[in-house]
Amino acid sequence: MIAQKPALRLEGIVKTFPGVRALDGVSFEVMPGEVHALLGENGAGKSTLMKVLGGIYQPDDGTIFIDEAPVTMGSPLDAKAKGVVFIHQELSLADELSVAENIYLGELPTKSFGRVDWDSLHSNSAAILKRLNCKFTPQTIVGDLSIANKQMVEIARALTVDAKAVIFDEPTASLTDAEKVVLFDIISDLSRQGVGIVYISHRMDEIFTISTKISVLRDGEYRGSLATAETNEDEVTQLMIGRSLDLGQKVEHAQTGKVAIEVRNLSCGSLYHDVSFKVRSGEVVGFYGLVGAGRTEIAETLFGLRNPTDGTIHLDGEEVRIHSPVDAIRHGISLVPEDRKGQGLVLGMNCRDNMTLPQVADLTAGPFVSDGAEIAIFDQYRDKLAIKTPSWRQRVGNLSGGNQQKIVIGKWLSMAPKVLIVDEPTRGIDVGSKSEIHNLIRDLAKQGYAVIVISSEMPEVLRVSDRVVAMFHGEIIREFTSEEVTEDNLVQAISGIRSDKVA
Amino acid sequence: MHTERKNKLFKQSAIWGFIVIELVFFSIAGHFLSVSDKAFMDGANMLLLFKQSAPIGIIALGMTIVMINGNIDLSVGATYALCAIVMLDSMTWPIFAGLGDWVIPVAWLLALGTGMVLGLINGLIVWKTGVDAFIVTLGSMLGFRGLVFMYNGEQPTSHLNWTLVDIAEADLFGIETPTIVFVVFTILIWLLMSKTVHGRNAYAIGDNREAAVNAGIRVGPHMVWNFVLIGFLAALSAVVFYSASGSVNPNDGTLYELWVITAVVLGGTKLTGGSGSVISTFGGVIAIQLLRKGLGHIGADTAMVNLVIGLILIAVLFLDKQLNRKGREELKI
Ligand SMILES: Nc1ncnc2c1ncn2[C@@H]1O[C@H](COP(=O)(O)OP(=O)(O)OP(=O)(O)O)[C@@H](O)[C@H]1O
Ligand SMILES: [Mg+2]
């Protein structure tokens, strides 16, 4: 065999932030055509490593080689020019511009006098969109697209240059299964063309589907690499968190009490209609369905963010009207929202203040907020959720993605609600913490809380739920008890096969 | 390795560093160029500086909290003038004739109440209509100024009450009333913003309104309170200043909103909301006043002073941006 040269090599990369050694001499290489999965716990340094590679951060020490020649990445544009393209975890598109303009943002083709060459802009964009199997036109305004389609635009951007390496940082977080298949096709396509791929994800199923090699980071250090074909989930988990986990196993279920929340014939325009269900205290009900099935909208209605057009909500047997989150919180309903950056966190505030935000009015001593009471709450949930931060003073915006999610969860758990609604609770969370959060949800149920879990991850729904509600196109298709639910009948239900709908 | 920490320290103290530079510069330059023969850093001169900063400074405290909350208030100059008129004129109203000198606190309360009502109007409109505070207060700036002119046409409104002047010019160990009011309210507002629930929520709303709503924070009432507070502070500023001067012109307070915003921004508060501090605003106010006095001390005229302040504002904010962007991905792209 001919010894291939790596397309990309990082050597001894060090990057520190105040109080954090995010990368401690990491070396890493990507061969042409390889799909290299990068794994590690939340805050292990994966995104930081890739940001160094993508020219967003400058390393404190270490060297980057492209085709074995040392380079410096001055800026993201510089990195792109050198053939390294970064597809971000968070979308960074201009909502007011068209798809084509976004794809070629910063490098619009021009004619004389700097006029934009619309014809070639649109035809080039159309070609890229076709390659991605996208159904929308280059002229579409990005703001009108769904999140998944926006992600496609983000990917389309990467294809405008002759890329040597493409980095995907948790690209599937907001994609449906069908869209995922398309993404994986694109990735294999790129790898066949000799492009090296770095793929960051916390979802083992994806990693074992797509990758050829797996590398693990832990606490900013490189822990080793494994060939995907020769390893298994357990071995990878061991390397990542130093112990094994049994995520498939169902957690123990609790005694259920009386009905805590009941929804009768609830409708909201075209978003969902005639939805009825009950959740008892001590029970976890999972809502499973495709993205866009109306689950988030139901949650938002229960939390007072949307007004229902019809139907009623009952708490402890009494009808209630919930017009705002203030009402919801007063009634003991909490919502961990789907989009942590937009709806959940105040990024400029520190960790502690974010966590105590909904209850700070109850944490006063005289006219002032009590520092001690706040820190006590923060400490408790930092330990419970294993939140990784140098101190409570750290700005939440500086935490890794998964740790940000944990802050949001901690915020609502610390409110000790009667009804807790969690929307995609473990999106972007590492396997170790994922099982922690699952256990925590079960713990809450055991303590008598009624919990609603909305998730697009089937194993998660199967693991934590006492009952599973399957939704399709704004309707409840079927309810399963934990005994009768299986992957197969769940898949059937949510793809709209209604033959077995119970009357 | 620790550059970010250093930058942060420097950022927080940037305005203070700037003040030190000003002091040193004017002391030295004043030595050679001074039009008077007094030293610049003379104690009496510094006390005067604080006193002169008070009118803009007290309003700037209010502007800081409104801006942290993610709003802005352009009507403060007009509110200031209107409250001054209410205070001076009310002392001559026949219904208060029997009160003697007790009319003074009554006039104060009327003026402060007027400021709060004007702020309440701004706040309620911003809350209930959802129109941008910039637009709403641009409208009320014109409207309130219209009221000022309706009151007495182009004529000044005057009333001189010697007891009032005595109170206004009283001093404690040489520190005069305006300075005391400015300092005391800086501390009070600092406590409000950094230690109370209202302050915490105001920051959260300014930074991410959606997250604040989701946390069950009543966004509207907090905003209204902040507008009431800035109305109160604009009125307080008028009370402090006009108690001494006794006469208000219908154009008084014009452009105050811009000077106030300049001071607040110089102190590092963001126009976009979510961050800032009244202590830095205090620094910003002092820095501007130092600059004015210092340039005057070395013989520059008003036109020159304005030009320099404009340039320095941009320079300081540019520096601030440079210091804060290193190593932070959001600002680099
Ligand atoms: N701009 C920053 N300022 C300060 N600390 C930071 C900054 N960016 C990252 N960190 C810290 O560096 C560490 C590594 O973060 P990074 O985002 O690389 O983790 P990650 O492996 O991508 O985690 P996740 O799986 O949660 O996305 C974390 O402890 C994080 O808090
Ligand atoms: Mg990350």
mmCIF file of N, CA and C in Angstrom, chain B residues 7 317-326:
data_model
loop_
_atom_site.group_PDB
_atom_site.id
_atom_site.type_symbol
_atom_site.label_atom_id
_atom_site.label_comp_id
_atom_site.label_asym_id
_atom_site.label_seq_id
_atom_site.Cartn_x
_atom_site.Cartn_y
_atom_site.Cartn_z
ATOM 1 N N ASN B 7 -7.580 42.182 29.474
ATOM 2 C CA ASN B 7 -8.438 43.051 28.693
ATOM 3 C C ASN B 7 -9.692 43.406 29.453
ATOM 4 N N LEU B 317 -14.430 54.290 21.673
ATOM 5 C CA LEU B 317 -15.270 53.134 21.377
ATOM 6 C C LEU B 317 -14.563 52.159 20.448
ATOM 7 N N PHE B 318 -13.757 52.708 19.543
ATOM 8 C CA PHE B 318 -12.991 51.840 18.663
ATOM 9 C C PHE B 318 -11.997 51.008 19.481
ATOM 10 N N LEU B 319 -11.333 51.686 20.395
ATOM 11 C CA LEU B 319 -10.373 51.006 21.261
ATOM 12 C C LEU B 319 -11.069 49.908 22.065
ATOM 13 N N ASP B 320 -12.219 50.264 22.593
ATOM 14 C CA ASP B 320 -13.006 49.327 23.382
ATOM 15 C C ASP B 320 -13.327 48.086 22.562
ATOM 16 N N LYS B 321 -13.719 48.305 21.332
ATOM 17 C CA LYS B 321 -14.090 47.194 20.456
ATOM 18 C C LYS B 321 -12.870 46.317 20.187
ATOM 19 N N GLN B 322 -11.726 46.954 19.932
ATOM 20 C CA GLN B 322 -10.505 46.191 19.692
ATOM 21 C C GLN B 322 -10.155 45.320 20.893
ATOM 22 N N LEU B 323 -10.247 45.924 22.070
ATOM 23 C CA LEU B 323 -9.860 45.201 23.272
ATOM 24 C C LEU B 323 -10.769 44.008 23.512
ATOM 25 N N ASN B 324 -12.035 44.170 23.145
ATOM 26 C CA ASN B 324 -12.990 43.141 23.493
ATOM 27 C C ASN B 324 -13.149 42.084 22.435
ATOM 28 N N ARG B 325 -12.516 42.273 21.292
ATOM 29 C CA ARG B 325 -12.813 41.311 20.250
ATOM 30 C C ARG B 325 -11.801 40.189 20.203
ATOM 31 N N LYS B 326 -10.627 40.412 20.728
ATOM 32 C CA LYS B 326 -9.595 39.386 20.646
ATOM 33 C C LYS B 326 -10.083 38.058 21.196
#
